[in-house]
Short mmCIF file of C-alpha atoms in Angstrom, two decimals:
data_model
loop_
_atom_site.label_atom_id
_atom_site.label_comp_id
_atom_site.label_asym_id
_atom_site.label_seq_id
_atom_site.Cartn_x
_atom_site.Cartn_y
_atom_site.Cartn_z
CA UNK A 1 0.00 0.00 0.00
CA UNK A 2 2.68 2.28 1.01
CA UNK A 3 4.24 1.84 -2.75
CA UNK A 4 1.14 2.66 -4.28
CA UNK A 5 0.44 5.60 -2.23
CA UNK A 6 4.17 6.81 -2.96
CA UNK A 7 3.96 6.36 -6.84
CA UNK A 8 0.54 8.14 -6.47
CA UNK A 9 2.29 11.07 -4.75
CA UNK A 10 5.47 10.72 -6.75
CA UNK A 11 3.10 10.94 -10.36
CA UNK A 12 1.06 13.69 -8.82
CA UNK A 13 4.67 15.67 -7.75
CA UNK A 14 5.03 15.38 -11.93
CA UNK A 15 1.93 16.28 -13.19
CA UNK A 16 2.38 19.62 -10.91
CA UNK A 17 5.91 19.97 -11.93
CA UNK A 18 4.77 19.81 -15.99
CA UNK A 19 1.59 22.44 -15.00
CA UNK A 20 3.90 24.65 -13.06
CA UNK A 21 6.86 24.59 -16.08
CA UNK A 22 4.22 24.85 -19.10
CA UNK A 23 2.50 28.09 -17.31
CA UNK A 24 6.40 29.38 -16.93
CA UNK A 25 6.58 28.61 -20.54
CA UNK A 26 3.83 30.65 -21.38
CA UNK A 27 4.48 33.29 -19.27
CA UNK A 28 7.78 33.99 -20.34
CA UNK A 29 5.99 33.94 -24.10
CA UNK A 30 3.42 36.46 -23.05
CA UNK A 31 6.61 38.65 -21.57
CA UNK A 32 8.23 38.66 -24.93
CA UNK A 33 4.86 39.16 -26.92
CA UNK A 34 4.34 42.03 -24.87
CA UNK A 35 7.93 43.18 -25.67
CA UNK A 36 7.63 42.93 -29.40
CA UNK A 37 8.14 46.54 -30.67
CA UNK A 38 4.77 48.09 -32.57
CA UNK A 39 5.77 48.67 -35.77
CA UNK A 40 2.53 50.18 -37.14
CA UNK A 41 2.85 53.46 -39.09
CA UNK A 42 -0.41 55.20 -40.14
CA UNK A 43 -1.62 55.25 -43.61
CA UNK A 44 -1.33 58.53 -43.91
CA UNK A 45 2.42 58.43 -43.59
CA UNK A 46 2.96 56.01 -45.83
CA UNK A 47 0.76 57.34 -48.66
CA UNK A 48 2.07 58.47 -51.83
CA UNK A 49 1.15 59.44 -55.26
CA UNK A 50 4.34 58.95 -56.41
CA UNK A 51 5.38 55.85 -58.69
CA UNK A 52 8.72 53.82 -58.86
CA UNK A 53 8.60 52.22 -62.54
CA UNK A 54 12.57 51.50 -62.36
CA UNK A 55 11.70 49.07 -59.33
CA UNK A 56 8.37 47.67 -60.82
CA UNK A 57 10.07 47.15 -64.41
CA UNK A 58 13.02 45.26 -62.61
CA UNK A 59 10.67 42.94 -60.29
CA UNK A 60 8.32 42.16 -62.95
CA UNK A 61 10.81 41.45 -65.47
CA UNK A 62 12.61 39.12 -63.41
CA UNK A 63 15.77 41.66 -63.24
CA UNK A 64 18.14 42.25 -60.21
CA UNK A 65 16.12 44.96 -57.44
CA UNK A 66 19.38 46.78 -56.92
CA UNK A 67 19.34 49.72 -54.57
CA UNK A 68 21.47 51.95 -53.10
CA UNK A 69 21.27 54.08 -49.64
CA UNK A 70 22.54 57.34 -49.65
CA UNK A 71 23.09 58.13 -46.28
CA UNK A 72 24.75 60.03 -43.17
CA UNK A 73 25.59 58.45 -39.21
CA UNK A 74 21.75 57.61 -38.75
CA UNK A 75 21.81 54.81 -41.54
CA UNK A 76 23.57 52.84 -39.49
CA UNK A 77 24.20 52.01 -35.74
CA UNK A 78 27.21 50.60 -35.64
CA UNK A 79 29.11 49.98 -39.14
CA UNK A 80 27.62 50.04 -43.01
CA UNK A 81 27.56 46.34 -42.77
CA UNK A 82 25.06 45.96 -40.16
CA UNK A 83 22.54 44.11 -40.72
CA UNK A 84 20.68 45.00 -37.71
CA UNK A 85 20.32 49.05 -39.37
CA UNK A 86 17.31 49.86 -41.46
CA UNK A 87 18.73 49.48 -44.67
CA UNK A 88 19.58 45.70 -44.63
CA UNK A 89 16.07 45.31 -42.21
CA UNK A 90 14.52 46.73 -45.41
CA UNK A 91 16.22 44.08 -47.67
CA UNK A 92 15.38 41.23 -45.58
CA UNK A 93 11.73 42.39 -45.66
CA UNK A 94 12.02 42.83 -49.51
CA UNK A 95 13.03 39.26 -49.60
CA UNK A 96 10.25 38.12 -47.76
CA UNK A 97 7.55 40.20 -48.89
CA UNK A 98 8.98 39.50 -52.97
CA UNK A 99 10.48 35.83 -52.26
CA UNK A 100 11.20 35.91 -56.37
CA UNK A 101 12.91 38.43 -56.57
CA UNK A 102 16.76 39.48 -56.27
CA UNK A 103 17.04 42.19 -53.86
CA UNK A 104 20.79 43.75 -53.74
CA UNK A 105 21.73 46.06 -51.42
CA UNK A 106 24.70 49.05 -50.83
CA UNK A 107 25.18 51.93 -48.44
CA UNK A 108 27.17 54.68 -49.08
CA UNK A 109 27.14 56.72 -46.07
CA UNK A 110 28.66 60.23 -45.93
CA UNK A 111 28.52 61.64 -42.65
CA UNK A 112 29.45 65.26 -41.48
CA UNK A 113 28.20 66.03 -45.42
CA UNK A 114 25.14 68.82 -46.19
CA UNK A 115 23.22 68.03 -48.88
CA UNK A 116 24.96 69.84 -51.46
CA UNK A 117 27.94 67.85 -50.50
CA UNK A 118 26.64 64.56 -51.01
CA UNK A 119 25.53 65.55 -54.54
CA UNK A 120 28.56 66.21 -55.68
CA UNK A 121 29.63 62.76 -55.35
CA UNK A 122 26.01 60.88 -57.30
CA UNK A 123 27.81 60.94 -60.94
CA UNK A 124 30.46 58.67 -59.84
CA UNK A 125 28.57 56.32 -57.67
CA UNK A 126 25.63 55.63 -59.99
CA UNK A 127 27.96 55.45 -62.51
CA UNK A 128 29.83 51.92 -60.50
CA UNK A 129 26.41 51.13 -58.57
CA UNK A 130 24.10 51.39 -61.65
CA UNK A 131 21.25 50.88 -59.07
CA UNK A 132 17.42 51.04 -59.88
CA UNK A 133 16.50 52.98 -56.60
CA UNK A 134 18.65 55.20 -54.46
CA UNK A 135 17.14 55.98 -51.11
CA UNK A 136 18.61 59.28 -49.95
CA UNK A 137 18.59 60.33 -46.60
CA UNK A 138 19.74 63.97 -45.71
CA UNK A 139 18.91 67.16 -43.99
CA UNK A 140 20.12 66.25 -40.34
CA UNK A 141 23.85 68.00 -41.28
CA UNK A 142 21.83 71.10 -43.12
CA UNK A 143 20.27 71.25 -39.78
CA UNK A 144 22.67 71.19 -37.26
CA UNK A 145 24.95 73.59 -39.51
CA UNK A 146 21.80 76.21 -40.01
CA UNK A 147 22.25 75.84 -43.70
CA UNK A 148 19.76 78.52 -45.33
CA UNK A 149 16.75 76.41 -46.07
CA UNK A 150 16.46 77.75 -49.70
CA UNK A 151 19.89 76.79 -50.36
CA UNK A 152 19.24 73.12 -48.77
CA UNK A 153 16.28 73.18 -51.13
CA UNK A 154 17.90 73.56 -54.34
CA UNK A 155 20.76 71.12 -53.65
CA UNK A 156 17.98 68.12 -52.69
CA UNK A 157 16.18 69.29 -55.94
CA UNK A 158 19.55 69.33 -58.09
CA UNK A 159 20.71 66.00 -56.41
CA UNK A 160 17.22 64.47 -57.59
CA UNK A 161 17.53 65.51 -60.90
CA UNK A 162 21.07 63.92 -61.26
CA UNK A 163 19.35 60.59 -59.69
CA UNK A 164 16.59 60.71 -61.67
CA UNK A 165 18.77 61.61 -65.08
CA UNK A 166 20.79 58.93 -64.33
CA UNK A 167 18.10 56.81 -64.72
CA UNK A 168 16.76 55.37 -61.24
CA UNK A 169 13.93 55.69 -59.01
CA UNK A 170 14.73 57.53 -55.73
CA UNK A 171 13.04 57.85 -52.62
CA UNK A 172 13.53 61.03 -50.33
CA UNK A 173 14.55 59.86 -46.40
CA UNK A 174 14.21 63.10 -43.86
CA UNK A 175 16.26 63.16 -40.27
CA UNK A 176 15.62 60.73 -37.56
CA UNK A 177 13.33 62.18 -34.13
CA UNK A 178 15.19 62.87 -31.33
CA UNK A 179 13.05 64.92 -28.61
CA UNK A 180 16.38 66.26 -27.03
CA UNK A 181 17.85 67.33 -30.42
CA UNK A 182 14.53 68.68 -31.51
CA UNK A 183 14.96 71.71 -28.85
CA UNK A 184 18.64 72.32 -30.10
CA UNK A 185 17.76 72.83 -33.68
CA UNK A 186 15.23 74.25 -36.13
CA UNK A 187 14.00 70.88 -37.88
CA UNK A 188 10.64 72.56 -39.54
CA UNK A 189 12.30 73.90 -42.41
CA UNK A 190 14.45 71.27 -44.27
CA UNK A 191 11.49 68.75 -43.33
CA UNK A 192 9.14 71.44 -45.47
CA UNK A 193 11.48 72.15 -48.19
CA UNK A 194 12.23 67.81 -48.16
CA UNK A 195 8.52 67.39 -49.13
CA UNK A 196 8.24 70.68 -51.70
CA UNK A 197 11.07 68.84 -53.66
CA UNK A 198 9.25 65.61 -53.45
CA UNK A 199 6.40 66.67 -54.66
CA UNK A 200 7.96 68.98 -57.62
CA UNK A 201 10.08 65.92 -58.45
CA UNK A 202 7.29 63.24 -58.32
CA UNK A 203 9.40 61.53 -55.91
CA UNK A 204 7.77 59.48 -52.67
CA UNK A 205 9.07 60.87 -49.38
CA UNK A 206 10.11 58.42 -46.60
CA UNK A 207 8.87 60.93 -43.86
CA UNK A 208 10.98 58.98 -41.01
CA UNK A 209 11.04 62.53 -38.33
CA UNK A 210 6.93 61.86 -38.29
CA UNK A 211 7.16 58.08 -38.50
CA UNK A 212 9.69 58.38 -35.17
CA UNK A 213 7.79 60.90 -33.48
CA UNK A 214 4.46 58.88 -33.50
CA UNK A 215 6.00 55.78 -32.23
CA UNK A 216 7.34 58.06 -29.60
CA UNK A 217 4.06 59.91 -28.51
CA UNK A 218 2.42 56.47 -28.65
CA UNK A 219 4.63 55.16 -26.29
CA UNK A 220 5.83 52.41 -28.56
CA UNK A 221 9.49 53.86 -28.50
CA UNK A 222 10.85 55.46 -25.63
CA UNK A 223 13.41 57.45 -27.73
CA UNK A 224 14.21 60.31 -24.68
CA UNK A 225 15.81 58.18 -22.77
CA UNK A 226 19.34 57.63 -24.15
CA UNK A 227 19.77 54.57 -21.91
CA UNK A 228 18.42 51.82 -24.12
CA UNK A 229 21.01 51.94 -26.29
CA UNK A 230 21.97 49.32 -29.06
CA UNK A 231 19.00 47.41 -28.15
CA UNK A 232 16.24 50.64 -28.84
CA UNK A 233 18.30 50.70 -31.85
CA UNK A 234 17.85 48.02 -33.21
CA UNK A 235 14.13 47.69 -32.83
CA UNK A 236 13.76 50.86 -33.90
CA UNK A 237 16.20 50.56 -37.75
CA UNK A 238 14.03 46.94 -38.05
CA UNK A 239 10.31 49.03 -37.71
CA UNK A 240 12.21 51.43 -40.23
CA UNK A 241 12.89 49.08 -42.82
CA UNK A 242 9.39 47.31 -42.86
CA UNK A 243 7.73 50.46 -43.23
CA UNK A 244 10.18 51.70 -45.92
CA UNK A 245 9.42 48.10 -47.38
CA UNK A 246 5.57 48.70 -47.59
CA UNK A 247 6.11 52.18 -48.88
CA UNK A 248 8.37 50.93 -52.10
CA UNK A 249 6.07 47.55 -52.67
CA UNK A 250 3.17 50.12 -52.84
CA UNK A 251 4.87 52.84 -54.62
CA UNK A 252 6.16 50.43 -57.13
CA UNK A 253 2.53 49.12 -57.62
CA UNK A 254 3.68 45.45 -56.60
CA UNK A 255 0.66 43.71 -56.05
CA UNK A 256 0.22 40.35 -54.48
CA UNK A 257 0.41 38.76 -58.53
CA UNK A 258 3.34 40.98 -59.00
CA UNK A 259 5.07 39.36 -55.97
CA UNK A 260 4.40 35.95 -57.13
CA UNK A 261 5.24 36.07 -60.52
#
């Protein structure tokens, strides 16, 4: 009697044991669920008029999707090859989102360069990168340097012109949010003058200083505190480059047939 009453406690003991680790199981899933970063960006900031043939001609044709990111410090977060920073979190999710498709991927990044700057140098690049879209993100050195916002304006519209001319799509990319940076410098105008160029140019606008601050307001980012480090990062250049993602699939017109064929 005594053995069956100890196998009865002993299989009991077990069952509990298996309850108790399955409900730590699923707690520590809930924890990370609830930890998962909200990447949703509202319509609205993702909406755009403007069409990228280059990069619906290459994925419907079956040709290389080769692009090339034009970009200063906050295009990456620690090197040009990580591929934790937007730029290669927007090639993985062009991979997923167009599985048939070859999706190849460069950085140039020119830090400590206005926008004027950075022009100077599109000749030679598109001339050895020959890419289909060039994502170029400037106006955080115009900023901090107080370059006159007319001036800033014609150098995005002449560098668009010498994209465009040399025959690829491009996609305008304004400054990163920072709430402490905001206070030290007059963002409004170069994120104005940004979208008049887009618009003259027929050119979509990646408006990243909105996309930021509304994750921030929401709560979803905590992007004050400079204490989360790599990790905020990270989350933060992954949301980036699924939203950039949805804005070139849509942009490009790539409809779910378009992404199977």
């Amino acid at each position: 009697m005594q053995s069956v009453s100890w196998l009865r406690r002993r299989k009991y003991g077990l069952m509990r044991l298996g309850l108790l680790t399955l409900a730590a199981v699923l707690a520590t899933a809930a924890r990370a669920e609830e930890n998962v970063p909200n990447c949703e960006v509202p319509p609205y900031l993702l909406a755009t008029e403007s069409k990228l043939p280059k990069v619906a001609e290459a994925v419907k044709n079956g040709k290389p999707l080769d692009i090339l990111v034009l970009g200063s410090r906050s295009s990456a977060i620690v090197s040009t090859s990580d591929n934790n920073a937007y730029p290669f979190r927007l090639q993985a999710a062009l991979k997923e989102k167009l599985p048939s498709a070859t999706v190849n991927l460069s950085v140039e990044l020119q830090p400590k360069k206005t926008a004027e700057e950075m022009a100077g140098s599109f000749v030679k690049l598109l001339e050895a990168k020959k890419p289909n879209l060039v994502i170029w993100q400037t106006g955080t050195v115009d900023a901090m340097r107080s370059i006159d916002p007319d001036e800033f304006r014609a150098a995005v519209n002449n560098g668009v012109t010498e994209l465009q001319d040399a025959g690829a799509d491009v996609i305008l990319m304004n400054l990163q949010y920072s709430p402490r940076t905001e206070t030290m410098i007059s963002v409004p105008p170069y994120i104005d003058n940004m979208r008049v160029v887009a618009q003259e140019r027929d050119v979509p606008l990646f408006d990243r200083f909105a996309i930021m601050r509304q994750w921030n307001e929401n709560g979803d980012f905590d992007l004050f505190n400079p204490t989360h480090g790599i990790e905020l990062a990270k989350q933060v250049h992954d949301c980036l480059g699924k939203a950039l993602s949805k804005l070139i699939i849509d942009a490009a017109q790539l409809g779910p047939v378009a992404q199977q064929n």
